Amino acid sequence: METLNDFLTELSGLLWGWPMIILLLGTHLYLTIILRFPQRWIFKAICLSVAKDTEAKGDVSQFASLATALAATIGTGNIVGVATAITLGGPGAVLWCWLTGVFGISTKYAEGLLAIKYRKTTPHGKMIGGPMYALEYGLGWKWLAVLFAVFTACASFGIGNTVQANAISTVSYEAYHISPYLTGAVVCLLTAAVVLGGVKSIARVCSMLVPFMAFFYVIGCIYIIGANAAYVWPALKLIVVSAFSPQAAGGGFAGGSIMMAARFGIARGLFSNESGMGSAPIVAAAAQTRNPVRQALVSSSGTFWDTVVICALTGIVIVSSVLAYPDISFDNGAVLTRTAFSKIPVVGTPLLTFGLLTFAFSTILGWCYYGERAVEYLKGHHWVMVYRILYILAVFVGSILNLSVVWNLADCMNALMAIPNLISLLALSGVLIHETRKYLWRGHLDKDMATTA
C-alpha cells in the first residue's frame, strides 16, 4: 500500500504540474472571453434552473439534472478538500480554488451546451450524452472519446465512490466510534436502494437531498464567520496576499510556494466543482430543455453554488478560525475542519458530521450515473447492471481504504478525465460561439432547436 501511495503521489504531482494548470485555467479564461463572460448571466441561469420545461425533450427536469450534478460535486471536496488544500498549499490555495470556480462557470456552461448539442437517444428512448459523444460526433475522434469514457468509469470508483465512502466511515468512527465495516455495509445497502432504480431514482433523491443539506451547511458556516467576525477581514487579506507571496502566510500557517498554493487550490477546486472534468455534462444531457443554451446556463449555476459560494465559505471559516484560535492543528485537513466547526456550541460537530455524511452519500449517487453512462458508451446497455453491482461493492472497499491512497488516486483520475474534455471544448469553440449567438446573444432563449434557424 505504501508503494502504491508513493507511485500515485508522484503521478499526481506530474499530472498536476504547470502544464495542467495552464491548460485548465487557460481554457477557463479563453472560454470566458470568447463567450463574452457568461458569468454575467448567472442570475438568469439560477432562475432557469427552477423553471419547469416539461414540454421539452429529456428524461429529467432541469432542476433534477442540476441537483444530480450538484450531488456529485458537493461532497468532501467542499469541506475536507478545501481544508486539505490549505494544509498543503497554505491559505492562498483558497483564492486559487475560488478563481477556478469563478472562471470555471464559463467552462461548465460550454460543457452543458455541447452535452445537449450532441446528445443521442438510445433504443430504449433515453437521452444520453457527454464529452465522449461530443468527441465522437462533433470531432470524429472516437479513440479520444473511448479514452474519456474509460477514465470516467475509473474515476467514478475514485472521486465518486471510494473517496466519499472513506469520508463517511472516517467521520462515523471518529464521531460515534462506529466500525468502518458496519458503516460500509449500511452505505452499500442505501446506495443499492437508490442506484438500482436508474437515473430517475437518483435524480429524485438528489432533488430532495441537495437543497436540504446545503442549507444547513451554509447556515453553520455563516454562524462561524459571525463568531469570528474580528478575524474575517484579516483572513481575507491573508488568503489574497499569500496566493502570490511565498512567505506571506504567517498567523500559524506555514509559508508555501506560489506553485504549491496554485497546484492544490486548483486541484481541489476542480475536485469540488468539476468544471473542465467533463462529468456534469453527462447528466446535463438527460435534462428536459428546448435548446442547448438553456441547459448550458443551468449547468453553469452549479459551479456558482458549489465553489463560488460553498467552497469560499468553507475557506473563510477555516482561515479565520485558525487566526482566532491559534491552538487549532492545521496538519490534517479533516481535523482542521472538525476543530473549526466544534466552535459552534452544542450542534457544531453534529452539523459537520451530518454535512459530511449527506454530501458524501449524494456524491456516491451522482457519480454512479456518470459511470453508468461511460460503461454504456463502451460496452452497451447490458453491462450497466454489472457496473452497478461493482460500484455498490466498491463502497464497502472504500470504507476501509487508506485515505491518502484514495485522495491521490482521485487526483490522478481527475486530471486524466480533464485532458480529453478540455481538448474537445477548445476544438469545438466555434460551435460554442455559434450556438450562444443563436440563442443567447440574439434573445432566442425560449426557442427550441426545431424552430430556430
Coordinates of C-alpha atoms in Angstrom, one line a residue:
M1 CA 0.0 0.0 0.0
E2 CA 2.8 2.4 0.8
T3 CA 4.5 1.7 -2.5
L4 CA 1.2 2.3 -4.3
N5 CA 0.7 5.5 -2.4
D6 CA 4.2 6.7 -3.3
F7 CA 3.6 6.0 -7.0
L8 CA 0.2 7.8 -7.0
T9 CA 1.8 10.8 -5.3
E10 CA 4.5 11.0 -8.0
L11 CA 1.9 10.6 -10.8
S12 CA -0.4 13.2 -9.2
G13 CA 2.4 15.6 -9.0
L14 CA 3.3 15.1 -12.6
L15 CA -0.3 15.4 -13.8
W16 CA -1.0 18.5 -11.8
G17 CA 2.2 20.4 -12.8
W18 CA 2.3 23.6 -14.7
P19 CA 1.0 22.1 -18.0
M20 CA -2.3 21.1 -16.4
I21 CA -2.7 24.3 -14.5
I22 CA -2.1 26.3 -17.7
L23 CA -4.4 24.1 -19.7
L24 CA -7.2 24.3 -17.2
L25 CA -7.0 28.0 -16.3
G26 CA -6.2 28.8 -19.9
T27 CA -9.4 27.1 -21.0
H28 CA -11.5 28.8 -18.4
L29 CA -10.1 32.2 -19.4
Y30 CA -10.4 31.5 -23.2
L31 CA -14.0 30.4 -22.9
T32 CA -14.8 33.3 -20.7
I33 CA -13.5 35.7 -23.3
I34 CA -14.9 34.2 -26.5
L35 CA -18.3 33.6 -24.9
R36 CA -18.4 37.2 -23.7
F37 CA -18.4 36.5 -19.9
P38 CA -21.3 34.1 -19.4
Q39 CA -20.8 34.7 -15.7
R40 CA -22.9 37.9 -16.1
W41 CA -25.9 35.6 -16.9
I42 CA -25.7 33.7 -13.6
F43 CA -28.9 35.1 -12.1
K44 CA -30.8 34.2 -15.3
A45 CA -29.2 30.8 -15.0
I46 CA -30.5 30.4 -11.4
C47 CA -34.0 31.4 -12.5
L48 CA -33.9 28.9 -15.4
S49 CA -32.7 26.1 -13.1
V50 CA -36.0 26.2 -11.1
A51 CA -38.3 26.8 -14.1
K52 CA -40.2 23.8 -15.5
D53 CA -39.8 23.0 -19.1
T54 CA -41.9 19.9 -19.3
E55 CA -42.8 20.1 -23.0
A56 CA -39.1 19.9 -23.9
K57 CA -37.4 16.6 -24.7
G58 CA -35.4 14.8 -21.9
D59 CA -35.6 12.3 -19.1
V60 CA -35.5 14.5 -16.0
S61 CA -36.3 18.2 -15.3
Q62 CA -33.6 20.8 -15.5
F63 CA -33.6 21.2 -11.7
A64 CA -33.3 17.4 -11.2
S65 CA -30.4 17.4 -13.6
L66 CA -28.7 20.3 -11.8
A67 CA -29.4 18.6 -8.4
T68 CA -27.8 15.4 -9.6
A69 CA -24.8 17.3 -10.8
L70 CA -24.6 19.2 -7.6
A71 CA -25.0 16.0 -5.6
A72 CA -21.9 14.6 -7.4
T73 CA -19.9 17.8 -6.9
I74 CA -20.9 19.0 -3.4
G75 CA -19.0 16.4 -1.4
T76 CA -15.9 16.1 0.7
G77 CA -14.1 18.4 -1.8
N78 CA -16.1 21.3 -0.4
I79 CA -15.3 20.5 3.2
V80 CA -12.2 18.3 3.7
G81 CA -10.9 19.1 0.2
V82 CA -10.6 22.8 0.9
A83 CA -9.0 22.2 4.3
T84 CA -6.6 19.8 2.7
A85 CA -5.6 22.4 0.1
I86 CA -5.0 24.9 2.9
T87 CA -2.8 22.5 4.9
L88 CA -0.7 21.6 1.8
G89 CA -0.7 24.9 -0.1
G90 CA -1.3 27.5 2.6
P91 CA -4.3 29.9 2.8
G92 CA -3.5 31.2 -0.7
A93 CA -4.9 28.0 -2.0
V94 CA -8.4 29.2 -1.1
L95 CA -8.1 32.1 -3.7
W96 CA -6.9 29.7 -6.4
C97 CA -9.8 27.3 -5.6
W98 CA -12.3 30.2 -5.8
L99 CA -10.9 31.6 -9.0
T100 CA -11.1 28.1 -10.5
G101 CA -14.8 28.3 -9.7
V102 CA -15.4 31.9 -11.0
F103 CA -13.8 31.3 -14.4
G104 CA -15.0 27.7 -14.3
I105 CA -18.5 28.9 -14.8
S106 CA -17.7 29.5 -18.4
T107 CA -16.3 26.0 -18.8
K108 CA -19.3 24.4 -17.1
Y109 CA -21.6 26.5 -19.5
A110 CA -19.7 25.2 -22.5
E111 CA -19.8 21.6 -21.3
G112 CA -23.6 21.8 -20.8
L113 CA -24.1 23.3 -24.3
L114 CA -22.2 20.5 -26.0
A115 CA -23.9 17.8 -24.0
I116 CA -27.3 18.9 -25.4
K117 CA -25.9 19.6 -28.9
Y118 CA -24.5 16.1 -29.4
R119 CA -26.8 14.0 -27.2
K120 CA -28.4 10.9 -28.6
T121 CA -31.5 8.9 -28.0
T122 CA -31.0 5.2 -27.1
P123 CA -33.1 2.4 -28.5
H124 CA -34.8 2.4 -25.1
G125 CA -35.8 6.0 -25.5
K126 CA -33.4 7.6 -23.0
M127 CA -31.3 10.7 -23.7
I128 CA -27.5 10.1 -23.3
G129 CA -24.6 12.5 -23.9
G130 CA -21.4 13.9 -22.6
P131 CA -17.9 14.6 -23.7
M132 CA -17.5 11.2 -25.3
Y133 CA -20.4 12.0 -27.7
A134 CA -19.0 15.5 -28.4
L135 CA -15.6 13.9 -29.2
E136 CA -17.1 11.2 -31.5
Y137 CA -19.9 13.1 -33.2
G138 CA -18.6 16.6 -33.0
L139 CA -14.9 16.0 -33.9
G140 CA -14.9 12.4 -35.2
W141 CA -12.2 11.4 -32.6
K142 CA -13.7 8.2 -31.3
W143 CA -10.4 7.0 -29.9
L144 CA -10.3 10.0 -27.6
A145 CA -13.9 9.5 -26.7
V146 CA -13.1 5.9 -25.7
L147 CA -10.3 7.2 -23.5
F148 CA -12.5 9.7 -21.8
A149 CA -15.1 7.0 -21.1
V150 CA -12.5 4.7 -19.7
F151 CA -11.1 7.4 -17.4
T152 CA -14.7 8.4 -16.3
A153 CA -15.5 4.8 -15.4
C154 CA -12.3 4.5 -13.4
A155 CA -12.8 7.9 -11.8
S156 CA -16.3 7.0 -10.7
F157 CA -14.7 4.5 -8.4
G158 CA -12.3 7.1 -7.0
I159 CA -13.7 10.6 -6.7
G160 CA -17.3 9.5 -6.8
N161 CA -17.1 6.3 -4.7
T162 CA -14.2 5.3 -2.5
V163 CA -13.2 8.9 -1.5
Q164 CA -16.8 9.5 -0.3
A165 CA -17.2 6.2 1.3
N166 CA -13.9 6.7 3.1
A167 CA -15.1 10.1 4.4
I168 CA -18.3 8.6 5.7
S169 CA -16.6 5.8 7.5
T170 CA -13.9 8.0 9.0
V171 CA -16.4 10.6 10.2
S172 CA -18.7 7.9 11.6
Y173 CA -15.8 6.3 13.5
E174 CA -14.4 9.5 14.9
A175 CA -17.7 11.0 15.9
Y176 CA -19.6 7.9 17.1
H177 CA -17.0 5.1 17.2
I178 CA -18.9 3.0 14.6
S179 CA -16.8 0.3 12.9
P180 CA -15.9 1.2 9.3
Y181 CA -17.0 -2.3 8.3
L182 CA -20.5 -1.7 9.7
T183 CA -20.6 1.8 8.1
G184 CA -19.5 0.3 4.7
A185 CA -22.3 -2.3 4.9
V186 CA -25.0 0.2 5.7
V187 CA -23.9 2.7 3.0
C188 CA -23.8 -0.2 0.5
L189 CA -27.4 -1.1 1.2
L190 CA -28.5 2.6 1.0
T191 CA -26.6 3.0 -2.3
A192 CA -28.2 -0.1 -3.8
A193 CA -31.7 1.0 -2.8
V194 CA -31.3 4.2 -4.9
V195 CA -28.9 3.4 -7.8
L196 CA -30.6 0.2 -8.9
G197 CA -33.6 2.4 -9.9
G198 CA -31.7 4.3 -12.6
V199 CA -31.4 8.0 -13.4
K200 CA -34.9 8.9 -12.3
S201 CA -34.5 7.3 -8.9
I202 CA -31.1 9.0 -8.5
A203 CA -32.4 12.4 -9.6
R204 CA -35.5 12.2 -7.3
V205 CA -33.4 11.5 -4.2
C206 CA -30.8 14.2 -5.1
S207 CA -33.5 16.8 -5.7
M208 CA -34.7 16.3 -2.2
L209 CA -31.3 15.9 -0.5
V210 CA -29.2 18.6 -2.1
P211 CA -31.2 21.8 -1.1
F212 CA -31.7 20.4 2.4
M213 CA -28.1 19.5 3.1
A214 CA -26.6 22.7 1.5
F215 CA -28.9 25.0 3.5
F216 CA -27.9 23.6 6.9
Y217 CA -24.2 23.6 6.0
V218 CA -24.3 27.2 4.8
I219 CA -26.1 28.3 8.0
G220 CA -23.3 26.7 10.0
C221 CA -20.6 28.5 8.0
I222 CA -22.4 31.8 8.5
Y223 CA -22.6 31.3 12.2
I224 CA -18.8 30.6 12.5
I225 CA -18.0 33.6 10.3
G226 CA -20.1 35.7 12.6
A227 CA -18.4 34.4 15.7
N228 CA -15.0 35.1 14.0
A229 CA -16.1 38.5 12.8
A230 CA -13.0 40.2 14.0
Y231 CA -10.8 37.8 12.1
V232 CA -12.7 37.7 8.8
W233 CA -11.1 40.7 7.1
P234 CA -7.5 39.6 8.2
A235 CA -8.4 36.2 6.9
L236 CA -9.4 37.6 3.5
K237 CA -6.3 39.7 3.2
L238 CA -4.1 36.7 4.2
I239 CA -5.8 34.5 1.5
V240 CA -5.2 37.1 -1.2
V241 CA -1.7 38.1 -0.3
S242 CA -0.4 34.5 0.4
A243 CA -1.7 33.4 -3.0
F244 CA 1.0 35.4 -4.7
S245 CA 3.7 35.7 -2.0
P246 CA 5.6 32.5 -0.9
Q247 CA 6.4 33.8 2.6
A248 CA 3.2 35.8 3.3
A249 CA 1.3 33.1 5.3
G250 CA 2.1 33.6 9.0
G251 CA -0.6 33.5 11.6
G252 CA 0.0 29.9 12.4
F253 CA 0.3 28.8 8.7
A254 CA 3.4 27.5 7.1
G255 CA 4.5 29.7 4.2
G256 CA 4.4 27.8 0.9
S257 CA 5.4 28.4 -2.7
I258 CA 3.1 30.1 -5.2
M259 CA 3.2 26.8 -7.2
M260 CA 2.1 24.8 -4.1
A261 CA -0.8 27.2 -3.4
A262 CA -1.9 27.2 -7.1
R263 CA -1.5 23.5 -7.6
F264 CA -3.5 22.4 -4.5
G265 CA -6.0 25.2 -4.8
I266 CA -6.8 24.4 -8.5
A267 CA -6.7 20.7 -8.0
R268 CA -9.2 20.9 -5.1
G269 CA -11.2 23.5 -7.0
L270 CA -11.6 21.1 -9.9
F271 CA -12.3 18.2 -7.4
S272 CA -15.0 20.4 -5.9
N273 CA -16.8 21.9 -8.9
E274 CA -15.6 19.5 -11.7
S275 CA -15.6 22.4 -14.2
G276 CA -13.5 21.1 -17.1
M277 CA -13.6 17.5 -16.0
G278 CA -16.5 16.6 -18.2
S279 CA -18.6 14.8 -15.6
A280 CA -21.6 17.1 -15.1
P281 CA -22.5 17.3 -18.9
I282 CA -23.2 13.5 -18.7
V283 CA -26.3 14.2 -16.6
A284 CA -27.0 17.5 -18.3
A285 CA -27.6 15.5 -21.5
A286 CA -30.7 13.9 -19.8
A287 CA -32.3 17.3 -19.0
Q288 CA -35.6 18.4 -20.4
T289 CA -34.6 21.5 -22.3
R290 CA -35.7 23.2 -25.5
N291 CA -32.2 24.3 -26.7
P292 CA -28.6 23.7 -25.7
V293 CA -28.0 27.2 -24.3
R294 CA -30.8 27.0 -21.7
Q295 CA -29.2 23.9 -20.2
A296 CA -25.8 25.4 -20.6
L297 CA -26.9 28.3 -18.3
V298 CA -28.5 25.9 -15.8
S299 CA -25.3 23.8 -15.7
S300 CA -23.1 26.9 -15.1
S301 CA -25.1 27.8 -12.0
G302 CA -23.8 24.5 -10.4
T303 CA -20.3 25.8 -10.3
F304 CA -21.5 29.1 -8.8
W305 CA -23.2 27.3 -5.9
D306 CA -20.5 24.7 -5.4
T307 CA -17.3 26.8 -5.4
V308 CA -18.1 30.5 -5.6
V309 CA -20.4 30.1 -2.6
I310 CA -19.8 26.9 -0.6
C311 CA -16.1 26.5 -1.0
A312 CA -15.5 30.2 -0.4
L313 CA -17.5 30.0 2.8
T314 CA -15.5 26.9 3.9
G315 CA -12.2 28.6 3.2
I316 CA -13.1 31.7 5.1
V317 CA -14.4 29.6 8.0
I318 CA -11.1 27.6 8.3
V319 CA -8.6 30.5 7.8
S320 CA -10.5 32.8 10.2
S321 CA -10.8 30.0 12.8
V322 CA -7.0 29.4 12.6
L323 CA -6.4 33.1 13.2
A324 CA -9.0 33.2 16.0
Y325 CA -7.8 30.0 17.7
P326 CA -4.1 29.6 17.3
D327 CA -4.3 26.2 19.1
I328 CA -6.1 24.6 16.2
S329 CA -4.0 22.0 14.5
F330 CA -3.6 22.5 10.7
D331 CA -1.5 19.5 9.9
N332 CA -4.6 17.5 8.8
G333 CA -7.4 18.8 6.7
A334 CA -10.2 16.7 8.3
V335 CA -9.0 17.6 11.8
L336 CA -8.8 21.2 10.9
T337 CA -12.3 21.3 9.6
R338 CA -13.7 19.4 12.6
T339 CA -12.0 21.7 15.1
A340 CA -13.3 24.8 13.3
F341 CA -16.9 23.6 13.4
S342 CA -16.6 22.4 17.0
K343 CA -16.6 26.1 18.0
I344 CA -20.3 26.2 17.3
P345 CA -21.9 25.4 20.7
V346 CA -23.6 22.0 21.1
V347 CA -24.6 21.5 17.4
G348 CA -21.2 22.2 15.7
T349 CA -19.8 18.7 15.5
P350 CA -23.1 17.1 14.7
L351 CA -23.8 19.7 12.0
L352 CA -20.4 19.0 10.3
T353 CA -20.9 15.2 10.7
F354 CA -24.4 15.5 9.1
G355 CA -23.0 17.7 6.3
L356 CA -20.1 15.3 5.5
L357 CA -22.3 12.2 5.6
T358 CA -25.0 13.7 3.3
F359 CA -22.6 15.4 1.0
A360 CA -20.6 12.3 0.6
F361 CA -23.6 10.0 0.1
S362 CA -25.1 12.2 -2.5
T363 CA -21.8 12.3 -4.4
I364 CA -21.8 8.5 -4.5
L365 CA -25.3 8.6 -6.1
G366 CA -24.5 11.2 -8.7
W367 CA -21.2 9.6 -9.8
C368 CA -22.9 6.2 -10.2
Y369 CA -24.9 7.7 -13.1
Y370 CA -21.7 9.2 -14.7
G371 CA -20.0 5.8 -14.5
E372 CA -23.1 4.0 -15.9
R373 CA -23.2 6.2 -19.0
A374 CA -19.5 5.7 -19.6
V375 CA -19.8 2.0 -19.4
E376 CA -22.9 2.1 -21.6
Y377 CA -20.9 4.0 -24.2
L378 CA -18.0 1.5 -24.0
K379 CA -19.9 -1.8 -23.7
G380 CA -23.6 -1.3 -24.2
H381 CA -26.7 -1.2 -22.0
H382 CA -26.4 -4.8 -20.9
W383 CA -23.2 -4.0 -18.9
V384 CA -24.8 -1.3 -16.8
M385 CA -26.1 -3.7 -14.2
V386 CA -22.7 -5.3 -13.8
Y387 CA -21.3 -1.9 -13.3
R388 CA -23.9 -1.0 -10.6
I389 CA -23.1 -4.2 -8.6
L390 CA -19.3 -3.5 -8.7
Y391 CA -20.0 0.1 -7.8
I392 CA -22.0 -0.9 -4.8
L393 CA -19.3 -3.3 -3.6
A394 CA -16.7 -0.6 -4.1
V395 CA -18.5 1.5 -1.4
F396 CA -17.6 -1.1 1.2
V397 CA -14.0 -1.3 0.0
G398 CA -13.6 2.4 0.1
S399 CA -14.8 2.5 3.7
I400 CA -11.7 0.7 4.8
L401 CA -9.0 2.0 2.5
N402 CA -6.2 4.4 3.5
L403 CA -7.3 7.9 2.9
S404 CA -4.1 9.2 1.3
V405 CA -4.2 6.5 -1.4
V406 CA -7.8 7.3 -2.2
W407 CA -7.1 11.1 -2.5
N408 CA -4.1 10.6 -4.7
L409 CA -5.9 8.2 -6.9
A410 CA -8.8 10.7 -7.2
D411 CA -6.4 13.5 -8.2
C412 CA -4.9 11.3 -10.9
M413 CA -8.3 10.4 -12.4
N414 CA -9.5 14.0 -12.3
A415 CA -6.6 15.1 -14.5
L416 CA -6.9 12.1 -16.9
M417 CA -10.6 12.9 -17.4
A418 CA -10.0 16.6 -17.8
I419 CA -7.4 16.4 -20.6
P420 CA -9.6 15.0 -23.4
N421 CA -12.6 17.0 -22.2
L422 CA -10.7 20.3 -22.3
I423 CA -9.4 19.4 -25.8
S424 CA -13.0 18.9 -27.0
L425 CA -14.0 22.3 -25.6
L426 CA -11.2 24.1 -27.3
A427 CA -11.6 22.2 -30.6
L428 CA -15.4 22.9 -30.7
S429 CA -15.2 26.5 -29.6
G430 CA -16.6 27.6 -32.9
V431 CA -19.8 25.5 -32.2
L432 CA -20.0 27.1 -28.8
I433 CA -19.9 30.6 -30.2
H434 CA -22.4 29.8 -32.9
E435 CA -25.0 28.3 -30.5
T436 CA -24.5 31.0 -28.0
R437 CA -25.0 33.7 -30.7
K438 CA -28.1 31.9 -32.0
Y439 CA -29.9 31.5 -28.6
L440 CA -28.4 33.9 -26.1
W441 CA -27.0 36.9 -27.8
R442 CA -29.9 37.2 -30.2
G443 CA -32.5 36.7 -27.4
H444 CA -33.9 33.3 -28.5
L445 CA -33.6 31.5 -25.2
D446 CA -37.3 30.5 -25.4
K447 CA -37.0 29.0 -28.8
D448 CA -36.5 25.3 -29.4
M449 CA -34.0 23.7 -31.7
A450 CA -36.5 22.8 -34.3
T451 CA -37.8 26.4 -34.9
T452 CA -34.6 28.4 -34.6
A453 CA -32.6 28.9 -37.8

